[in-house]
Amino acid sequence: MDDRPNSPEARDIRYHLHGYTNARKHQESGPLIIEKGDGIYVEDVAGNRYIEAMAGLWSVAVGFSEKRLVDAATRQMSKLPYYHDFGSKSHSPLIDLAEKLVQMAPVPMSKAYFTNSGSEANDTAMKMIWYRSNALGQPARKKIISRKRGYHGVTIAAASLTGLPNNHLSFDLPIANVLHTSTPHYWREAEPGESEEQFSSRLAEDLETLILAEGPETIAAFIGEPIMGAGGVIVPPAGYWEKIQAVLSKYDILLIADEVICGFGRTGEMFGSQTFGIKPDIMVLSKQISSSYLPISALLINEKVFEPIANESDRIGTFGHGFTGGGHPVAAAVALENLKLIEERDLVGNARTVGAHMQARLRKLASHPVVGEVRGIGLIAAVELVADQTSKAPWGKPGALGGVVNGFLQQNGVISRNMGDAIAFCPPLIITETQVDTLIDAFERSLAAALPQVRPPG
Ligand SMILES: Cc1ncc(COP(=O)(O)O)c(C=O)c1O
């Protein structure tokens, strides 16, 4: 792909193992090297400009050139570049951020706990839940129910909670105590003639059957993303969260809302939990918390979770869990400034109004011959591609068409991501209607370019 032995591309191939990449193919195709960012755009080393239609990894709310975040980091770096929260130590950015998050939460929350990534936060949630069950004298209550196609990260517990085969295969996962229930994907999974409400009731029954089969006294928690992101942007059907929560309350099972993608405005409300009437005991936050300018994540826990943990830490002598970088002062200062920007610029309102425009434009593509389903809410959407709209069959191997269209999108100046045959759109929350039009025009051109491959003329 590049015959200069010391080019950045060649050095990337020589020295760097990429996440979520076919390592063998990468040796042939090499990297796309991104050099700089400007608003919703990024630019590669050759000077090609792209709309970053995934906001990086669903995460850069304020765009790629926000000076106020740079200044916040610089100020904090000069004042106190590092400190931690072990042994009752604290610092102002961490205290301010904890207070801000607890006050922002859509349900009463008690404490914030800081970690560095969504995966670490979910591993921490699992450990907190086990610790709590032991504190309550319920050592059998350790199982966590997640969902097929849910995404919760890649560390050992988080990858186990994730319900996608690529995160389990050859990693010897999932670990014990993790169960997966059905995916709330109405278009793909509903029976003929089943309404959304009926489908949701069936999924709630599936959940109850699983709980009863395992023994309710062994189930500690249920974890779910308000909208499934990496599983293909699956928007839950009508009544889904209400019916699921009714089952969880019946058996006194805690609810963890993984708000890592939905949190901080993505769905047109501050949290996905508000959009879908979810009342979590634990909220997991990351990504848009700092627009990913620096890594930081947090858990919000309610009194029901905090109180037993406090008792157990008192009995043992410490809460034996913590990360060197947890609540890092520079990341916390950036997160605080980022949340200020989200509020000042009403980016949640922008996700609602510009998001409605994006959804409307995408839905106009529903009758396109290779479009199976258009789904989404606010500034998150996916278009699932099929070879045949009636049978919903893929074109060749699943993911092949998604890969082709994603390739054309890149040629047309848009970085998106295909999860199999679902092309995702999750742009920075600062995007304007005009920019959405440019993005969708490029998508239309990409579909048109792919069509002759799926339906060869004649
Ligand atoms: C819903 C959700 N939870 C957890 C994670 C894991 O976050 P991280 O990649 O920061 O470990 C992700 C990442 O995409 C996510 O989308």
Coordinates of C-alpha atoms and ligand atoms in Angstrom, one line a residue:
M1 CA 0.0 0.0 0.0
D2 CA 3.0 2.3 0.5
D3 CA 6.5 1.4 -0.7
R4 CA 8.3 4.1 1.4
P5 CA 9.8 2.1 4.3
N6 CA 9.7 4.9 6.8
S7 CA 6.4 6.5 5.9
P8 CA 4.0 6.8 8.8
E9 CA 1.8 4.2 7.1
A10 CA 4.7 1.7 7.0
R11 CA 5.7 2.4 10.6
D12 CA 2.1 2.0 11.7
I13 CA 2.0 -1.4 10.1
R14 CA 5.4 -2.3 11.6
Y15 CA 4.8 -1.2 15.1
H16 CA 1.1 -0.9 15.9
L17 CA -1.5 -3.6 16.7
H18 CA -4.9 -1.9 16.1
G19 CA -8.1 -2.4 18.1
Y20 CA -11.1 -3.8 16.2
T21 CA -9.1 -4.4 13.1
N22 CA -8.2 -7.5 11.0
A23 CA -4.5 -7.5 11.8
R24 CA -3.6 -9.5 8.8
K25 CA -5.6 -7.4 6.3
H26 CA -4.2 -4.2 7.9
Q27 CA -0.7 -5.3 6.8
E28 CA -2.0 -5.0 3.2
S29 CA -4.3 -2.0 3.5
G30 CA -2.5 0.1 6.1
P31 CA -4.0 2.9 8.2
L32 CA -6.0 6.0 7.5
I33 CA -4.0 8.5 9.4
I34 CA -6.0 11.4 10.8
E35 CA -3.9 14.5 11.4
K36 CA -6.3 17.2 12.7
G37 CA -9.8 18.1 13.6
D38 CA -12.0 21.1 12.9
G39 CA -15.6 21.2 14.2
I40 CA -17.4 18.1 12.8
Y41 CA -14.6 17.5 10.4
V42 CA -11.3 15.6 10.6
E43 CA -8.5 15.7 8.0
D44 CA -6.1 13.0 7.0
V45 CA -2.4 13.3 6.3
A46 CA -3.0 13.7 2.6
G47 CA -5.3 16.7 3.3
N48 CA -8.6 14.9 2.7
R49 CA -11.4 16.3 4.9
Y50 CA -14.1 14.0 6.3
I51 CA -17.3 14.6 8.2
E52 CA -16.8 12.5 11.3
A53 CA -20.2 11.0 11.3
M54 CA -19.4 8.8 14.3
A55 CA -18.1 11.6 16.5
G56 CA -15.0 9.5 16.8
L57 CA -16.4 6.6 18.8
W58 CA -19.9 8.0 19.5
S59 CA -18.2 10.5 21.8
V60 CA -17.0 13.9 20.6
A61 CA -20.1 16.0 21.5
V62 CA -18.5 19.5 21.0
G63 CA -16.5 18.7 17.8
F64 CA -12.8 18.3 17.2
S65 CA -11.5 21.8 17.8
E66 CA -13.0 23.1 21.1
K67 CA -10.5 25.6 22.5
R68 CA -12.3 25.9 25.8
L69 CA -11.5 22.3 26.5
V70 CA -7.9 22.8 25.6
D71 CA -7.8 25.8 28.0
A72 CA -9.5 23.9 30.8
A73 CA -6.9 21.1 30.5
T74 CA -4.0 23.6 30.3
R75 CA -5.2 25.5 33.4
Q76 CA -5.6 22.3 35.5
M77 CA -2.3 20.9 34.2
S78 CA -0.5 24.0 35.4
K79 CA -2.2 24.0 38.8
L80 CA -2.4 20.3 39.8
P81 CA -1.5 17.9 37.0
Y82 CA -2.3 14.7 39.0
Y83 CA -3.9 13.6 42.2
H84 CA -6.1 10.7 43.3
D85 CA -8.9 9.8 45.6
F86 CA -7.4 6.9 47.6
G87 CA -7.4 7.1 51.4
S88 CA -9.9 10.0 51.6
K89 CA -7.7 12.3 49.4
S90 CA -9.6 14.5 47.0
H91 CA -9.3 17.6 44.8
S92 CA -11.6 20.3 43.5
P93 CA -12.3 19.1 39.9
L94 CA -13.3 15.7 41.2
I95 CA -15.6 17.1 43.9
D96 CA -17.1 19.6 41.5
L97 CA -17.7 16.9 38.9
A98 CA -19.2 14.4 41.4
E99 CA -21.6 17.1 42.6
K100 CA -22.5 18.1 39.1
L101 CA -23.2 14.5 37.9
V102 CA -25.3 13.6 41.0
Q103 CA -27.3 16.8 40.5
M104 CA -27.7 16.1 36.7
A105 CA -29.0 12.5 37.3
P106 CA -32.6 12.1 36.2
V107 CA -33.3 9.9 39.3
P108 CA -32.0 10.3 42.9
M109 CA -28.4 9.2 43.0
S110 CA -26.1 9.2 46.0
K111 CA -22.5 9.1 44.9
A112 CA -20.2 9.3 41.8
Y113 CA -17.3 6.9 41.5
F114 CA -14.6 7.6 38.9
T115 CA -12.9 5.3 36.4
N116 CA -11.1 5.8 33.0
S117 CA -13.2 4.0 30.4
G118 CA -16.6 2.5 29.8
S119 CA -15.2 -1.0 30.2
E120 CA -13.6 -0.2 33.6
A121 CA -16.8 1.4 34.7
N122 CA -18.8 -1.7 33.8
D123 CA -16.3 -4.0 35.5
T124 CA -16.6 -1.8 38.5
A125 CA -20.4 -2.0 38.4
M126 CA -20.1 -5.8 38.5
K127 CA -17.7 -5.8 41.4
M128 CA -19.8 -3.3 43.3
I129 CA -22.9 -5.5 42.9
W130 CA -21.0 -8.6 44.1
Y131 CA -19.7 -6.7 47.1
R132 CA -23.1 -5.4 47.8
S133 CA -24.7 -8.9 47.7
N134 CA -22.1 -10.2 50.1
A135 CA -22.7 -7.2 52.4
L136 CA -26.4 -8.0 52.4
G137 CA -25.7 -11.6 53.4
Q138 CA -26.9 -12.8 49.9
P139 CA -23.8 -14.5 48.6
A140 CA -25.8 -16.5 46.0
R141 CA -27.0 -13.3 44.3
K142 CA -24.2 -12.7 41.8
K143 CA -25.6 -13.2 38.3
I144 CA -26.0 -10.3 36.0
I145 CA -28.3 -10.4 33.0
S146 CA -27.3 -8.6 29.9
R147 CA -28.6 -8.8 26.3
K148 CA -27.6 -10.5 23.1
R149 CA -26.0 -7.7 21.0
G150 CA -25.6 -5.4 24.0
Y151 CA -22.2 -3.7 24.2
H152 CA -20.6 -2.9 27.5
G153 CA -16.9 -2.9 26.6
V154 CA -13.9 -5.3 26.4
T155 CA -12.3 -5.9 29.8
I156 CA -13.0 -9.4 31.1
A157 CA -16.3 -8.7 32.9
A158 CA -17.4 -6.0 30.5
A159 CA -16.7 -8.2 27.4
S160 CA -18.7 -10.9 29.1
L161 CA -21.6 -8.6 29.6
T162 CA -21.3 -7.6 25.9
G163 CA -23.4 -9.9 23.8
L164 CA -21.5 -10.0 20.5
P165 CA -19.7 -13.0 19.3
N166 CA -16.5 -11.2 18.3
N167 CA -15.9 -10.1 21.9
H168 CA -16.2 -13.7 23.1
L169 CA -14.6 -15.9 20.4
S170 CA -11.1 -17.1 21.3
F171 CA -11.1 -15.0 24.4
D172 CA -12.7 -17.8 26.5
L173 CA -15.5 -15.5 27.4
P174 CA -18.1 -15.0 28.9
I175 CA -17.1 -15.6 32.4
A176 CA -19.5 -17.3 34.9
N177 CA -22.4 -15.3 36.4
V178 CA -23.3 -13.5 33.2
L179 CA -26.5 -14.4 31.3
H180 CA -27.8 -13.0 28.0
T181 CA -31.5 -12.4 27.2
S182 CA -33.2 -11.4 24.0
T183 CA -32.4 -8.4 21.8
P184 CA -35.2 -5.8 21.5
H185 CA -35.0 -5.5 17.8
Y186 CA -38.6 -5.5 16.6
W187 CA -37.9 -5.3 12.8
R188 CA -35.6 -8.3 12.9
E189 CA -37.0 -10.4 15.7
A190 CA -40.8 -9.9 15.9
E191 CA -43.2 -12.7 14.9
P192 CA -45.4 -12.0 11.9
G193 CA -48.4 -9.9 13.0
E194 CA -46.9 -9.1 16.4
S195 CA -47.3 -5.5 17.5
E196 CA -44.4 -3.6 19.2
E197 CA -46.2 -3.9 22.6
Q198 CA -46.8 -7.6 22.1
F199 CA -43.1 -8.1 21.1
S200 CA -42.1 -6.1 24.2
S201 CA -44.3 -8.3 26.4
R202 CA -42.8 -11.4 24.9
L203 CA -39.3 -10.2 25.7
A204 CA -40.3 -9.4 29.3
E205 CA -41.6 -13.0 29.5
D206 CA -38.3 -14.3 28.1
L207 CA -36.6 -12.4 30.9
E208 CA -38.9 -13.7 33.6
T209 CA -38.5 -17.2 32.3
L210 CA -34.7 -16.9 32.5
I211 CA -34.9 -15.4 36.0
L212 CA -37.1 -18.3 37.2
A213 CA -35.0 -20.9 35.5
E214 CA -31.8 -19.6 37.2
G215 CA -33.5 -18.9 40.6
P216 CA -34.5 -15.3 41.3
E217 CA -32.3 -15.4 44.5
T218 CA -29.2 -15.8 42.3
I219 CA -29.9 -12.7 40.0
A220 CA -28.3 -9.5 41.2
A221 CA -28.7 -7.1 38.3
F222 CA -29.8 -6.4 34.7
I223 CA -27.6 -4.2 32.5
G224 CA -28.7 -2.4 29.3
E225 CA -28.0 0.5 27.1
P226 CA -31.2 2.7 26.6
I227 CA -30.5 2.3 22.9
M228 CA -28.1 -0.4 21.9
G229 CA -25.2 1.3 20.1
A230 CA -22.4 -1.0 18.8
G231 CA -25.0 -3.9 18.5
G232 CA -26.4 -1.9 15.5
V233 CA -28.3 1.1 17.0
I234 CA -31.3 -0.9 18.2
V235 CA -34.0 1.5 19.4
P236 CA -36.3 -0.4 21.9
P237 CA -39.9 -1.0 20.8
A238 CA -42.9 0.6 22.5
G239 CA -43.4 -0.5 26.1
Y240 CA -40.0 -2.4 26.3
W241 CA -38.4 -0.6 29.2
E242 CA -41.6 -0.4 31.2
K243 CA -42.2 -4.1 30.9
I244 CA -38.6 -5.1 31.6
Q245 CA -38.5 -2.8 34.7
A246 CA -41.8 -4.4 36.0
V247 CA -40.1 -7.8 35.9
L248 CA -36.9 -6.5 37.6
S249 CA -38.9 -4.9 40.4
K250 CA -40.9 -8.0 41.0
Y251 CA -37.7 -9.9 41.8
D252 CA -35.8 -7.0 43.5
I253 CA -33.2 -7.0 40.8
L254 CA -31.0 -3.9 40.4
L255 CA -31.0 -2.0 37.1
I256 CA -27.8 -0.6 35.5
A257 CA -28.3 1.8 32.7
D258 CA -25.2 1.9 30.5
E259 CA -25.4 5.5 29.3
V260 CA -21.9 5.4 27.8
I261 CA -23.3 6.4 24.3
C262 CA -26.7 7.8 25.2
G263 CA -25.6 10.0 28.0
F264 CA -25.2 13.8 27.7
G265 CA -27.7 14.5 25.0
R266 CA -27.3 12.0 22.2
T267 CA -31.1 11.0 22.2
G268 CA -32.4 14.6 22.5
E269 CA -32.7 14.4 26.3
M270 CA -29.7 14.7 28.7
F271 CA -29.8 10.9 29.3
G272 CA -31.3 8.0 27.4
S273 CA -32.9 7.0 30.7
Q274 CA -35.2 10.1 30.3
T275 CA -36.1 9.2 26.7
F276 CA -37.2 5.8 27.7
G277 CA -38.5 6.2 31.3
I278 CA -35.7 4.1 32.8
K279 CA -35.1 4.4 36.5
P280 CA -31.7 2.9 37.1
D281 CA -29.9 2.1 40.4
I282 CA -26.6 2.6 38.7
M283 CA -25.7 4.8 35.7
V284 CA -22.6 4.2 33.7
L285 CA -21.2 7.4 32.1
S286 CA -18.3 8.0 29.7
K287 CA -17.6 9.2 26.2
Q288 CA -19.6 12.5 25.8
I289 CA -18.8 13.3 29.5
S290 CA -15.5 14.8 28.3
S291 CA -16.2 14.6 24.6
S292 CA -13.4 12.0 24.8
Y293 CA -10.8 14.8 24.8
L294 CA -9.4 12.9 27.8
P295 CA -10.4 9.5 29.1
I296 CA -12.8 9.6 32.0
S297 CA -15.8 7.6 33.1
A298 CA -18.1 7.5 36.1
L299 CA -20.7 5.4 37.9
L300 CA -23.6 7.0 39.7
I301 CA -25.0 4.8 42.4
N302 CA -28.1 5.3 44.5
E303 CA -28.5 4.8 48.2
K304 CA -29.6 1.2 47.8
V305 CA -26.2 0.5 46.3
F306 CA -24.1 2.8 48.3
E307 CA -25.3 1.9 51.8
P308 CA -24.4 -1.8 51.8
I309 CA -21.0 -1.0 50.1
A310 CA -20.3 1.6 52.9
N311 CA -21.1 -1.0 55.5
E312 CA -19.0 -3.7 53.9
S313 CA -16.0 -1.4 53.5
D314 CA -16.3 -0.6 57.2
R315 CA -16.4 -4.2 58.1
I316 CA -13.4 -5.0 56.0
G317 CA -11.5 -1.8 56.7
T318 CA -11.5 -0.4 53.1
F319 CA -13.4 -0.5 49.8
G320 CA -10.6 -2.4 48.1
H321 CA -11.1 -1.0 44.6
G322 CA -9.7 2.1 42.8
F323 CA -7.7 3.2 39.8
T324 CA -4.6 5.3 39.7
G325 CA -6.2 7.5 37.1
G326 CA -9.7 7.4 38.5
G327 CA -11.1 11.0 38.6
H328 CA -7.9 12.4 37.2
P329 CA -7.9 16.2 37.8
V330 CA -7.2 17.2 34.2
A331 CA -9.8 14.8 32.8
A332 CA -12.3 16.0 35.4
A333 CA -11.6 19.6 34.6
V334 CA -12.2 19.0 30.9
A335 CA -15.4 17.0 31.7
L336 CA -16.7 19.9 33.8
E337 CA -16.0 22.4 31.0
N338 CA -17.5 20.1 28.4
L339 CA -20.7 19.7 30.4
K340 CA -20.8 23.5 30.8
L341 CA -20.6 23.8 27.0
I342 CA -23.3 21.2 26.4
E343 CA -25.6 23.2 28.7
E344 CA -24.6 26.7 27.5
R345 CA -25.0 25.9 23.8
D346 CA -28.1 23.7 24.4
L347 CA -26.5 20.8 22.5
V348 CA -29.3 18.6 23.9
G349 CA -31.8 20.8 22.1
N350 CA -29.7 20.7 19.0
A351 CA -29.7 16.9 19.2
R352 CA -33.5 17.1 19.3
T353 CA -34.1 19.5 16.5
V354 CA -31.2 18.8 14.1
G355 CA -31.6 15.1 15.1
A356 CA -35.3 15.2 13.9
H357 CA -34.0 16.6 10.6
M358 CA -31.4 13.8 10.3
Q359 CA -34.0 11.2 11.1
A360 CA -36.5 12.6 8.6
R361 CA -34.0 12.7 5.8
L362 CA -32.8 9.2 6.6
R363 CA -36.4 7.9 6.6
K364 CA -36.9 9.2 3.1
L365 CA -34.4 6.4 2.1
A366 CA -36.6 3.6 3.5
S367 CA -37.9 2.7 0.1
H368 CA -34.4 2.5 -1.5
P369 CA -34.0 -1.0 -2.9
V370 CA -31.1 -1.9 -0.6
V371 CA -32.5 -0.3 2.6
G372 CA -34.1 -2.7 5.0
E373 CA -34.7 -0.5 8.1
V374 CA -34.0 3.1 9.1
R375 CA -33.9 3.5 12.9
G376 CA -32.8 6.0 15.4
I377 CA -33.7 9.0 17.6
G378 CA -32.0 12.3 18.2
L379 CA -28.5 12.3 16.7
I380 CA -28.0 8.6 16.6
A381 CA -29.3 6.4 13.7
A382 CA -28.6 3.4 11.6
V383 CA -29.6 2.3 8.2
E384 CA -29.6 -1.5 7.8
L385 CA -28.9 -2.7 4.3
V386 CA -30.4 -5.8 2.7
A387 CA -30.3 -7.5 -0.7
D388 CA -34.0 -8.2 -0.4
Q389 CA -36.5 -6.0 1.5
T390 CA -39.1 -8.7 1.9
S391 CA -36.9 -11.6 3.2
K392 CA -34.5 -9.1 4.8
A393 CA -31.7 -11.3 3.5
P394 CA -28.2 -9.8 3.4
W395 CA -26.2 -9.4 0.2
G396 CA -23.7 -12.3 0.2
K397 CA -21.9 -12.6 3.5
P398 CA -23.5 -10.6 6.3
G399 CA -21.6 -7.3 6.5
A400 CA -20.4 -7.4 2.9
L401 CA -22.8 -4.7 1.7
G402 CA -22.2 -2.6 4.8
G403 CA -18.5 -2.7 4.1
V404 CA -19.0 -1.7 0.4
V405 CA -21.2 1.3 1.3
N406 CA -18.9 2.3 4.2
G407 CA -16.0 2.3 1.7
F408 CA -18.0 4.6 -0.7
L409 CA -18.9 6.9 2.2
Q410 CA -15.2 7.4 3.0
Q411 CA -14.5 8.1 -0.7
N412 CA -17.4 10.7 -0.5
G413 CA -15.8 12.4 2.5
V414 CA -17.7 10.8 5.4
I415 CA -16.3 8.6 8.2
S416 CA -19.0 6.3 9.4
R417 CA -19.0 2.7 10.7
N418 CA -20.8 -0.4 9.5
M419 CA -21.8 -2.8 12.2
G420 CA -22.4 -5.7 9.9
D421 CA -24.9 -4.3 7.4
A422 CA -26.1 -1.5 9.6
I423 CA -24.4 1.9 8.7
A424 CA -24.4 4.1 11.8
F425 CA -24.6 7.9 12.0
C426 CA -23.8 9.5 15.3
P427 CA -22.2 12.9 14.5
P428 CA -21.0 15.5 17.0
L429 CA -23.9 17.2 18.8
I430 CA -22.8 20.6 17.3
I431 CA -23.8 19.5 13.8
T432 CA -26.1 21.8 11.8
E433 CA -29.0 21.0 9.5
T434 CA -26.9 22.0 6.5
Q435 CA -24.1 19.8 7.6
V436 CA -26.6 16.9 8.0
D437 CA -27.7 17.5 4.5
T438 CA -24.2 17.3 3.2
L439 CA -23.7 14.1 5.1
I440 CA -26.9 12.4 3.8
D441 CA -26.3 13.6 0.3
A442 CA -22.9 11.8 0.5
F443 CA -24.8 8.7 1.8
E444 CA -27.2 8.8 -1.1
R445 CA -24.3 9.0 -3.5
S446 CA -22.7 6.0 -1.7
L447 CA -25.9 3.9 -1.9
A448 CA -26.2 4.8 -5.6
A449 CA -22.6 3.7 -6.2
A450 CA -23.1 0.4 -4.4
L451 CA -26.4 -0.5 -6.1
P452 CA -25.0 -1.8 -9.4
Q453 CA -22.9 -4.3 -7.4
V454 CA -26.0 -5.6 -5.6
R455 CA -28.3 -5.5 -8.7
P456 CA -26.1 -5.8 -11.8
P457 CA -27.8 -4.2 -14.7
G458 CA -29.6 -6.8 -16.9
Ligands
LIG1 C1 -22.6 1.4 25.7 C2 -21.1 1.2 25.9 N1 -20.7 0.8 27.1 C3 -19.4 0.6 27.3 C4 -18.4 0.9 26.3 C5 -17.0 0.6 26.6 O1 -16.3 1.8 26.7 P1 -14.7 1.9 26.5 O2 -14.4 1.6 25.1 O3 -14.4 3.3 26.9 O4 -14.1 0.9 27.4 C6 -18.9 1.4 25.1 C7 -17.9 1.7 24.0 O5 -18.2 1.9 22.9 C8 -20.2 1.5 24.9 O6 -20.7 1.9 23.7

